Coordinates of C-alpha atoms and ligand atoms in Angstrom, one line a residue:
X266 CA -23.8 34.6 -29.2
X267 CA -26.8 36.9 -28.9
X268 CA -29.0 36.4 -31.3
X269 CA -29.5 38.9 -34.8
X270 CA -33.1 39.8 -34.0
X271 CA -33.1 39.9 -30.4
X272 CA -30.3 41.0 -28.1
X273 CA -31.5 39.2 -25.3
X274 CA -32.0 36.1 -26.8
X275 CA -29.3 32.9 -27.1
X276 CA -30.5 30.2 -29.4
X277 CA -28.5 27.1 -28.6
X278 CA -28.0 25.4 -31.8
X279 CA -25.7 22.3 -30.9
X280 CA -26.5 19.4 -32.8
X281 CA -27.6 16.9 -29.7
X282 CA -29.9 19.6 -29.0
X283 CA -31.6 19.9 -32.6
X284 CA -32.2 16.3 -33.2
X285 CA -34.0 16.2 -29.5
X286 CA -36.2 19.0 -29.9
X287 CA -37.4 17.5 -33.6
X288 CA -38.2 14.4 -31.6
X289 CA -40.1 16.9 -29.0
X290 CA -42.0 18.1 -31.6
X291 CA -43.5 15.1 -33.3
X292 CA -47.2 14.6 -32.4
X293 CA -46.3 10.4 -32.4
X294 CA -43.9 11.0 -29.1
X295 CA -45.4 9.5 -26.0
X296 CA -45.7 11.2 -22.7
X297 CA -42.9 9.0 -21.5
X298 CA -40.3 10.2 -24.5
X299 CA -41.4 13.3 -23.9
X300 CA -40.4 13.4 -20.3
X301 CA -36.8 12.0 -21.2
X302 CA -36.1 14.3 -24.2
X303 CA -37.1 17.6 -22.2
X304 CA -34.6 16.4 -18.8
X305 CA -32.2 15.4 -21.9
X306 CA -32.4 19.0 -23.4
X307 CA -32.6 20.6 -20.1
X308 CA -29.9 18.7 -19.1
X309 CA -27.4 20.2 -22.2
X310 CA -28.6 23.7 -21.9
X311 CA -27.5 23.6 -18.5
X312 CA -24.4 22.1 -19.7
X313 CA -23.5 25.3 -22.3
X314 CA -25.2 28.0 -19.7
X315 CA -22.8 27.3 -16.8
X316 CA -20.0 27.6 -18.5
X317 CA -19.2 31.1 -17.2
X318 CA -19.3 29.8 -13.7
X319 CA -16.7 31.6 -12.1
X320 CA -13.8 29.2 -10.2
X321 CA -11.5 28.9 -7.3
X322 CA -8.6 26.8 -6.6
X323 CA -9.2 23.7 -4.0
X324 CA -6.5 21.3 -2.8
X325 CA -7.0 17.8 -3.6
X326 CA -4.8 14.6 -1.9
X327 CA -4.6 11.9 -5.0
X328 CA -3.9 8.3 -4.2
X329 CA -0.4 9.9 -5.5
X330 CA 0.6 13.6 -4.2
X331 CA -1.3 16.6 -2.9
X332 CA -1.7 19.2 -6.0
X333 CA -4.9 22.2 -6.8
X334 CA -7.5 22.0 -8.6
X335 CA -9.8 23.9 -9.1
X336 CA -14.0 23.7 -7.9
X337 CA -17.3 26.0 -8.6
X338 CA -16.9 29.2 -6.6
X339 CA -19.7 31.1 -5.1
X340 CA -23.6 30.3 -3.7
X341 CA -25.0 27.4 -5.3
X342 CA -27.3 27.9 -8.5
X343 CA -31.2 28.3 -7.9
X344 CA -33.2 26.1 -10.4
X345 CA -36.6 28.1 -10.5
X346 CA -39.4 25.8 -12.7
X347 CA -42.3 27.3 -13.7
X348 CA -45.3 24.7 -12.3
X349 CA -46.3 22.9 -14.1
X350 CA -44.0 22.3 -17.4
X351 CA -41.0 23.6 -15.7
X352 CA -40.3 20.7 -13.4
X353 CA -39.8 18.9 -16.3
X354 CA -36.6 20.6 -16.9
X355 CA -35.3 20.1 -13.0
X356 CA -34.0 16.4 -13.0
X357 CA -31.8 16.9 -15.6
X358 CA -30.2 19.6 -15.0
X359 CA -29.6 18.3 -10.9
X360 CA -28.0 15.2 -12.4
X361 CA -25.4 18.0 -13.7
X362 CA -25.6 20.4 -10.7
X363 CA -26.8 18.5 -8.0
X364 CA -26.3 21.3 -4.9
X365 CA -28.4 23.5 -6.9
X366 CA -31.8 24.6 -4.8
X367 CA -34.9 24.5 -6.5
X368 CA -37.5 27.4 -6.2
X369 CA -40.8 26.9 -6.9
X370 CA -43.3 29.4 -9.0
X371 CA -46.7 28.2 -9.9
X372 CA -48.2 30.3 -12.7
X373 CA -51.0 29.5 -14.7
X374 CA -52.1 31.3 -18.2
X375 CA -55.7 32.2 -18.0
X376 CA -57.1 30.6 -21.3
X377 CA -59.3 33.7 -22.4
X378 CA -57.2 36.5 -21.5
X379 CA -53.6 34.4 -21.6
X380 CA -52.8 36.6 -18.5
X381 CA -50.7 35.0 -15.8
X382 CA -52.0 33.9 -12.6
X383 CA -50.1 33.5 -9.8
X384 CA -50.4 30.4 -7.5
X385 CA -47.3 29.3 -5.6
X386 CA -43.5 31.0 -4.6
X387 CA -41.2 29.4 -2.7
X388 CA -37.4 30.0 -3.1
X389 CA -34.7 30.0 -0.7
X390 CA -34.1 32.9 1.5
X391 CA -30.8 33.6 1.5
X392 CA -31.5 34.4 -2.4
X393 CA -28.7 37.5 -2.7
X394 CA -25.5 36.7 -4.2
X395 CA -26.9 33.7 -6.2
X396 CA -27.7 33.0 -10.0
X397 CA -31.2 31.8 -10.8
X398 CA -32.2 30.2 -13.9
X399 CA -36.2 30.1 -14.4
X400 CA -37.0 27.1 -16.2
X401 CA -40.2 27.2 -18.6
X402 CA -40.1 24.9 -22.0
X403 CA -42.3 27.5 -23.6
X404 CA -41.6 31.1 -24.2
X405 CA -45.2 31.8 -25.5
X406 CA -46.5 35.8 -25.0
X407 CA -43.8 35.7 -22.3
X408 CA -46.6 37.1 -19.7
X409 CA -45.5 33.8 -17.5
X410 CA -41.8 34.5 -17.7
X411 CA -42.2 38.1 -17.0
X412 CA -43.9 37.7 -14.4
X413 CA -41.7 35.0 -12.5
X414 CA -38.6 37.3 -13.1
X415 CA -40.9 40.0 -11.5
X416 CA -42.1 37.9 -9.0
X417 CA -38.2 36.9 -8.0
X418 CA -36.7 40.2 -8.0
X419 CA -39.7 41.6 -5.7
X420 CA -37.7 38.5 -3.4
X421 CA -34.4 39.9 -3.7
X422 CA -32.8 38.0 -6.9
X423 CA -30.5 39.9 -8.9
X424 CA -28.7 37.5 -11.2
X425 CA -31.8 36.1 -13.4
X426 CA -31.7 34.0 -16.6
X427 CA -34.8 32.1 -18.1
X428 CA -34.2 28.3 -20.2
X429 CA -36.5 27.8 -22.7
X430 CA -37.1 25.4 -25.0
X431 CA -39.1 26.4 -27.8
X432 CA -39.3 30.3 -27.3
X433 CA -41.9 32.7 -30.1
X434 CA -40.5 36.0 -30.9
X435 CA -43.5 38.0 -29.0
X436 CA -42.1 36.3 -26.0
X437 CA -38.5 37.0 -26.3
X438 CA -39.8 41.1 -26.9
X439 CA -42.4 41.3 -24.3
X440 CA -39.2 39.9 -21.7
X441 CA -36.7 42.5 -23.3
X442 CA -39.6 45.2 -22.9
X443 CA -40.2 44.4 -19.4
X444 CA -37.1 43.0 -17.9
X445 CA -33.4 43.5 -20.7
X446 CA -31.7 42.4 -17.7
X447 CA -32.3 39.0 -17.9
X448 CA -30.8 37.1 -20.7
X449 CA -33.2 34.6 -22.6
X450 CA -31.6 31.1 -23.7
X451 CA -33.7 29.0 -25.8
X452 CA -33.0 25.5 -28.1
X453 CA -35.3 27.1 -31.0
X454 CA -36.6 31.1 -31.9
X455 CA -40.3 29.9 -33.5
X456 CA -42.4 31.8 -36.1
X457 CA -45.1 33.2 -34.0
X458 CA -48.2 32.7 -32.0
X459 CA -51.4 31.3 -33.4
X460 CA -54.9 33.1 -32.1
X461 CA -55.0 31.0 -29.0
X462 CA -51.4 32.3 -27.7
X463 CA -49.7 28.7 -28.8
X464 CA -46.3 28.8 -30.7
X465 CA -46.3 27.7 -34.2
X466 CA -44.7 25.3 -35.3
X467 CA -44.0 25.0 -31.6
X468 CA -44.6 21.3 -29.7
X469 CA -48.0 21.9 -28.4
X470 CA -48.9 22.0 -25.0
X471 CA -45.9 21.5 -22.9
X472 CA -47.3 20.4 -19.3
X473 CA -50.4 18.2 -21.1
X474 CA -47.4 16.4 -23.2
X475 CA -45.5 16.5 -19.8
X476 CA -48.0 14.9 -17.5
X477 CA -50.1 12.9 -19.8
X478 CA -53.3 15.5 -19.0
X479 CA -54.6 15.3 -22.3
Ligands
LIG132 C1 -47.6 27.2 -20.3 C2 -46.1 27.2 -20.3 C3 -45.7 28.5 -19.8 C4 -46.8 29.4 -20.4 C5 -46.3 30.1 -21.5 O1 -48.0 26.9 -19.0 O2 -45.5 26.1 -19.6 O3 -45.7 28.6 -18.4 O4 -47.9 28.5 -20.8 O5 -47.2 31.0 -22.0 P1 -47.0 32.6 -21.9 O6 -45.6 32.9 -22.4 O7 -48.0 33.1 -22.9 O8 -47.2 33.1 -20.5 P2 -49.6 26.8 -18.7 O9 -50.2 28.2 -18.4 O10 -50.3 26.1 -19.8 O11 -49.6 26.0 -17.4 P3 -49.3 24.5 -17.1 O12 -47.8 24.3 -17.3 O13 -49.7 24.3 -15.7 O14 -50.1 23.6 -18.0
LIG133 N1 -47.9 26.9 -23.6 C1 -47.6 25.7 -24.1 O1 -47.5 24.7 -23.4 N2 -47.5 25.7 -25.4 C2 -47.6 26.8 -26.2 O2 -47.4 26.7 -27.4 C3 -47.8 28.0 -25.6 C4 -48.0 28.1 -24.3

């Protein structure tokens, strides 16, 4: 259900999800927790985000009888992490959706200007007809996610939805300013930005937590 402030927004609020993303939070979790609980997260909002995926019939022999079932219709899903923090997000959700491709986009927020800078694109080419979710555990300005969406529609996506975990409400706007076609699905809507563009309460520095940087 779309959110009350922000049409674009989906805050996932199932209880397996909650209790992970207080454990994300704690300053006292070790890089190696950390790791787990964002696939483990990643890995449920993947679980309530496909849940529209459309389905066709398929014939299956049991031991027993031939009879239809019924399998995933359509071009497989394109897992699109933001490098770094984003990968974090990919194992999980390929233990649900294993024939997904991954795309890569490395993006980096300058520190003084908290501008995006652009590294690194690769997705697959044949990217028409599919659904691409860009993963990114922080929806911070939303300069990164904006311009990864920008970045994939300039390569022919159409169907483009971003996961975040923890997302700040100047993010969710600037993505509804710059692109209200893509739907924003996030485990927690946070109070805002401090003056150095990190979300408060937030969890801190996603990729340094991530990769033990820090
Ligand atoms: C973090 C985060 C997002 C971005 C969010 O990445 O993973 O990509 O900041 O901020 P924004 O919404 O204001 O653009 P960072 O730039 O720290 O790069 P890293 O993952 O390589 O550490
Ligand atoms: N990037 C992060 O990793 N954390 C924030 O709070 C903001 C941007």
């Amino acid at each position: 259900m779309a959110h009350p402030r922000f049409p674009n927004l989906t805050v996932l609020d199932h209880p397996l999800i909650q209790h992970k993303l207080s454990l994300l939070r704690d300053r006292r979790t070790t890089t190696r927790d950390f790791t787990g609980l964002v696939g483990e997260i990643a890995m449920l909002m993947a679980y309530e985000v496909t849940k529209d995926l459309p389905l066709e019939p398929v014939v299956v022999e049991t031991p027993l009888e031939r009879m239809t079932g019924a399998q995933v219709a359509g071009k497989k899903l394109v897992l699109v992490p933001i490098l770094r923090a984003g990968l974090g997000m990919v194992d999980g959700i390929r233990q649900l959706v294993p024939s997904a491709r991954v795309g890569h986009i490395g993006l980096y927020r300058d520190e003084a200007t908290l501008q995006p800078v652009h590294y690194y694109f690769k997705i697959p080419k044949d990217g028409e007809g599919r659904d691409f979710l860009v993963l990114d555990p922080m929806l911070a300005t939303g300069g990164s996610a904006a311009a990864a969406c920008t970045a994939l529609k300039e390569a022919g996506a159409q169907r483009v939805r971003l996961l975040s975990l923890v997302a700040a409400p100047a993010g969710v706007q600037h993505l509804l300013d710059t692109h209200p076609d893509v739907p924003v699905v996030a485990a927690a809507l946070d109070r805002e930005l401090n003056a150095h563009g990190y979300i408060l309460p937030g969890l801190g520095d996603a990729g340094d937590r991530l990769f033990g940087t820090r």
